[in-house]
PDB file of C-alpha atoms in Angstrom:
ATOM      1  CA  UNK M1215      52.947  18.310  -8.809  1.00  0.00           C
ATOM      2  CA  UNK M1216      50.059  20.706  -9.186  1.00  0.00           C
ATOM      3  CA  UNK M1217      48.251  22.349  -6.278  1.00  0.00           C
ATOM      4  CA  UNK M1218      45.204  20.078  -6.555  1.00  0.00           C
ATOM      5  CA  UNK M1219      47.325  16.941  -6.359  1.00  0.00           C
ATOM      6  CA  UNK M1220      49.309  18.339  -3.465  1.00  0.00           C
ATOM      7  CA  UNK M1221      46.267  19.121  -1.341  1.00  0.00           C
ATOM      8  CA  UNK M1222      44.583  15.798  -2.149  1.00  0.00           C
ATOM      9  CA  UNK M1223      46.388  14.102   0.740  1.00  0.00           C
ATOM     10  CA  UNK M1224      44.911  14.657   4.224  1.00  0.00           C
ATOM     11  CA  UNK M1225      48.316  14.843   5.915  1.00  0.00           C
ATOM     12  CA  UNK M1226      49.450  17.565   3.526  1.00  0.00           C
ATOM     13  CA  UNK M1227      46.237  19.493   4.197  1.00  0.00           C
ATOM     14  CA  UNK M1228      46.930  19.220   7.936  1.00  0.00           C
ATOM     15  CA  UNK M1229      50.497  20.428   7.384  1.00  0.00           C
ATOM     16  CA  UNK M1230      49.154  23.461   5.520  1.00  0.00           C
ATOM     17  CA  UNK M1231      46.680  24.157   8.336  1.00  0.00           C
ATOM     18  CA  UNK M1232      49.503  23.968  10.857  1.00  0.00           C
ATOM     19  CA  UNK M1233      51.792  26.179   8.796  1.00  0.00           C
ATOM     20  CA  UNK M1234      49.029  28.750   8.444  1.00  0.00           C
ATOM     21  CA  UNK M1235      49.667  29.452  12.156  1.00  0.00           C
ATOM     22  CA  UNK M1236      53.336  30.183  11.520  1.00  0.00           C
ATOM     23  CA  UNK M1237      56.625  28.592  10.452  1.00  0.00           C
ATOM     24  CA  UNK M1238      57.631  25.195  11.807  1.00  0.00           C
ATOM     25  CA  UNK M1239      60.512  22.764  11.666  1.00  0.00           C
ATOM     26  CA  UNK M1240      60.150  19.224  10.325  1.00  0.00           C
ATOM     27  CA  UNK M1241      60.736  17.785  13.790  1.00  0.00           C
ATOM     28  CA  UNK M1242      57.889  19.907  15.191  1.00  0.00           C
ATOM     29  CA  UNK M1243      55.538  18.911  12.382  1.00  0.00           C
ATOM     30  CA  UNK M1244      56.425  15.224  12.765  1.00  0.00           C
ATOM     31  CA  UNK M1245      55.717  15.387  16.497  1.00  0.00           C
ATOM     32  CA  UNK M1246      52.145  16.432  15.697  1.00  0.00           C
ATOM     33  CA  UNK M1247      51.475  13.444  13.388  1.00  0.00           C
ATOM     34  CA  UNK M1248      51.623   9.670  13.617  1.00  0.00           C
ATOM     35  CA  UNK M1249      54.110   9.444  10.749  1.00  0.00           C
ATOM     36  CA  UNK M1250      57.889   9.499  10.628  1.00  0.00           C
ATOM     37  CA  UNK M1251      60.046  12.564  10.033  1.00  0.00           C
ATOM     38  CA  UNK M1252      61.121  11.228   6.614  1.00  0.00           C
ATOM     39  CA  UNK M1253      57.437  10.890   5.662  1.00  0.00           C
ATOM     40  CA  UNK M1254      56.758  14.471   6.783  1.00  0.00           C
ATOM     41  CA  UNK M1255      59.807  15.605   4.791  1.00  0.00           C
ATOM     42  CA  UNK M1256      58.410  13.860   1.712  1.00  0.00           C
ATOM     43  CA  UNK M1257      55.039  15.569   2.170  1.00  0.00           C
ATOM     44  CA  UNK M1258      56.793  18.926   2.579  1.00  0.00           C
ATOM     45  CA  UNK M1259      58.804  18.288  -0.599  1.00  0.00           C
ATOM     46  CA  UNK M1260      55.567  17.684  -2.518  1.00  0.00           C
ATOM     47  CA  UNK M1261      54.051  20.857  -1.070  1.00  0.00           C
ATOM     48  CA  UNK M1262      57.237  22.721  -2.004  1.00  0.00           C
ATOM     49  CA  UNK M1263      57.121  21.406  -5.585  1.00  0.00           C
ATOM     50  CA  UNK M1264      53.536  22.666  -5.827  1.00  0.00           C
ATOM     51  CA  UNK M1265      54.666  26.076  -4.579  1.00  0.00           C
ATOM     52  CA  UNK M1266      52.623  25.837  -1.385  1.00  0.00           C
ATOM     53  CA  UNK M1267      55.520  25.989   1.084  1.00  0.00           C
ATOM     54  CA  UNK M1268      59.140  27.008   1.133  1.00  0.00           C
ATOM     55  CA  UNK M1269      61.970  26.483   3.602  1.00  0.00           C
ATOM     56  CA  UNK M1270      63.787  29.327   5.304  1.00  0.00           C
ATOM     57  CA  UNK M1271      67.214  28.465   6.686  1.00  0.00           C
ATOM     58  CA  UNK M1272      67.890  29.676  10.231  1.00  0.00           C
ATOM     59  CA  UNK M1273      71.383  28.516  11.166  1.00  0.00           C
ATOM     60  CA  UNK M1274      71.287  24.729  11.010  1.00  0.00           C
ATOM     61  CA  UNK M1275      67.495  24.546  10.994  1.00  0.00           C
ATOM     62  CA  UNK M1276      64.993  24.762   8.175  1.00  0.00           C
ATOM     63  CA  UNK M1277      61.688  26.398   9.001  1.00  0.00           C
ATOM     64  CA  UNK M1278      58.823  25.726   6.616  1.00  0.00           C
ATOM     65  CA  UNK M1279      56.506  28.588   5.713  1.00  0.00           C
ATOM     66  CA  UNK M1280      53.193  28.434   3.840  1.00  0.00           C
ATOM     67  CA  UNK M1281      52.756  30.207   0.495  1.00  0.00           C
ATOM     68  CA  UNK M1282      49.038  30.789  -0.047  1.00  0.00           C
ATOM     69  CA  UNK M1283      49.137  32.348  -3.524  1.00  0.00           C
ATOM     70  CA  UNK M1284      48.933  29.003  -5.399  1.00  0.00           C
ATOM     71  CA  UNK M1285      45.713  28.265  -3.483  1.00  0.00           C
ATOM     72  CA  UNK M1286      43.999  31.039  -5.463  1.00  0.00           C
ATOM     73  CA  UNK M1287      43.314  28.519  -8.252  1.00  0.00           C
ATOM     74  CA  UNK M1288      41.562  26.209  -5.783  1.00  0.00           C
ATOM     75  CA  UNK M1289      39.555  29.069  -4.342  1.00  0.00           C
ATOM     76  CA  UNK M1290      38.480  30.229  -7.807  1.00  0.00           C
ATOM     77  CA  UNK M1291      37.336  26.723  -8.726  1.00  0.00           C
ATOM     78  CA  UNK M1292      35.357  26.343  -5.508  1.00  0.00           C
ATOM     79  CA  UNK M1293      33.667  29.713  -6.010  1.00  0.00           C
ATOM     80  CA  UNK M1294      32.770  28.805  -9.596  1.00  0.00           C
ATOM     81  CA  UNK M1295      31.315  25.466  -8.524  1.00  0.00           C
ATOM     82  CA  UNK M1296      29.374  26.946  -5.631  1.00  0.00           C
ATOM     83  CA  UNK M1297      27.900  29.656  -7.854  1.00  0.00           C
ATOM     84  CA  UNK M1298      26.420  27.062 -10.219  1.00  0.00           C
ATOM     85  CA  UNK M1299      24.550  25.119  -7.575  1.00  0.00           C
ATOM     86  CA  UNK M1300      21.827  26.644  -5.448  1.00  0.00           C
ATOM     87  CA  UNK M1301      22.438  26.241  -1.745  1.00  0.00           C
ATOM     88  CA  UNK M1302      20.478  23.619   0.129  1.00  0.00           C
ATOM     89  CA  UNK M1303      18.358  25.369   2.723  1.00  0.00           C
ATOM     90  CA  UNK M1304      17.631  24.139   6.218  1.00  0.00           C
ATOM     91  CA  UNK M1305      13.988  23.831   5.173  1.00  0.00           C
ATOM     92  CA  UNK M1306      14.926  21.370   2.415  1.00  0.00           C
ATOM     93  CA  UNK M1307      17.031  19.311   4.825  1.00  0.00           C
ATOM     94  CA  UNK M1308      14.208  19.276   7.382  1.00  0.00           C
ATOM     95  CA  UNK M1309      11.763  18.066   4.707  1.00  0.00           C
ATOM     96  CA  UNK M1310      14.176  15.321   3.666  1.00  0.00           C
ATOM     97  CA  UNK M1311      14.584  14.247   7.298  1.00  0.00           C
ATOM     98  CA  UNK M1312      10.799  14.124   7.730  1.00  0.00           C
ATOM     99  CA  UNK M1313      10.386  11.975   4.620  1.00  0.00           C
ATOM    100  CA  UNK M1314      13.154   9.592   5.707  1.00  0.00           C
ATOM    101  CA  UNK M1315      11.511   9.145   9.113  1.00  0.00           C
ATOM    102  CA  UNK M1316       8.076   8.684   7.523  1.00  0.00           C
ATOM    103  CA  UNK M1317       9.407   6.054   5.110  1.00  0.00           C
ATOM    104  CA  UNK M1318      11.140   4.165   7.938  1.00  0.00           C
ATOM    105  CA  UNK M1319       7.963   4.246  10.029  1.00  0.00           C
ATOM    106  CA  UNK M1320       5.864   3.025   7.098  1.00  0.00           C
ATOM    107  CA  UNK M1321       8.270   0.140   6.443  1.00  0.00           C
ATOM    108  CA  UNK M1322       8.062  -0.923  10.090  1.00  0.00           C
ATOM    109  CA  UNK M1323       4.277  -0.815   9.980  1.00  0.00           C
ATOM    110  CA  UNK M1324       4.075  -2.509   6.597  1.00  0.00           C
ATOM    111  CA  UNK M1325       2.291   0.469   5.049  1.00  0.00           C
ATOM    112  CA  UNK M1326       2.686   0.463   1.245  1.00  0.00           C
ATOM    113  CA  UNK M1327       4.753   3.229  -0.271  1.00  0.00           C
ATOM    114  CA  UNK M1328       2.922   6.042  -2.083  1.00  0.00           C
ATOM    115  CA  UNK M1329       2.320   5.445  -5.801  1.00  0.00           C
ATOM    116  CA  UNK M1330       4.970   7.998  -6.786  1.00  0.00           C
ATOM    117  CA  UNK M1331       7.657   6.098  -4.845  1.00  0.00           C
ATOM    118  CA  UNK M1332       6.548   2.719  -6.238  1.00  0.00           C
ATOM    119  CA  UNK M1333       7.004   4.020  -9.764  1.00  0.00           C
ATOM    120  CA  UNK M1334      10.499   5.290  -8.983  1.00  0.00           C
ATOM    121  CA  UNK M1335      11.499   1.968  -7.376  1.00  0.00           C
ATOM    122  CA  UNK M1336      10.182  -0.033 -10.360  1.00  0.00           C
ATOM    123  CA  UNK M1337      12.215   2.036 -12.830  1.00  0.00           C
ATOM    124  CA  UNK M1338      15.428   1.663 -10.788  1.00  0.00           C
TER     125      UNK M1338
END
């Protein structure tokens, strides 16, 4: 499994977050989730196959440790995507909020929509 497929599952993302704080045993990880130990073991196996974790044997116990290097590909993709899209400013969000409130108020009052909005609704 590739890194993107491995991190697609929310439980596996939570396991990675937990392991970023330090090594943990399967029993400890299972205690923190509402899933069985075998299910946690399966998630850890998928993360291991993707190169995101590995097990260190300490006597009879296996402690899972995060390997962050494979996440570089994810980070590079996110940076590339973020660089192509301008950020949405707080001013833009405030203007959108104002327009949404104005439109809701106008609908309650029965005020007709501005001509520009009528044209957009007709073409939809």
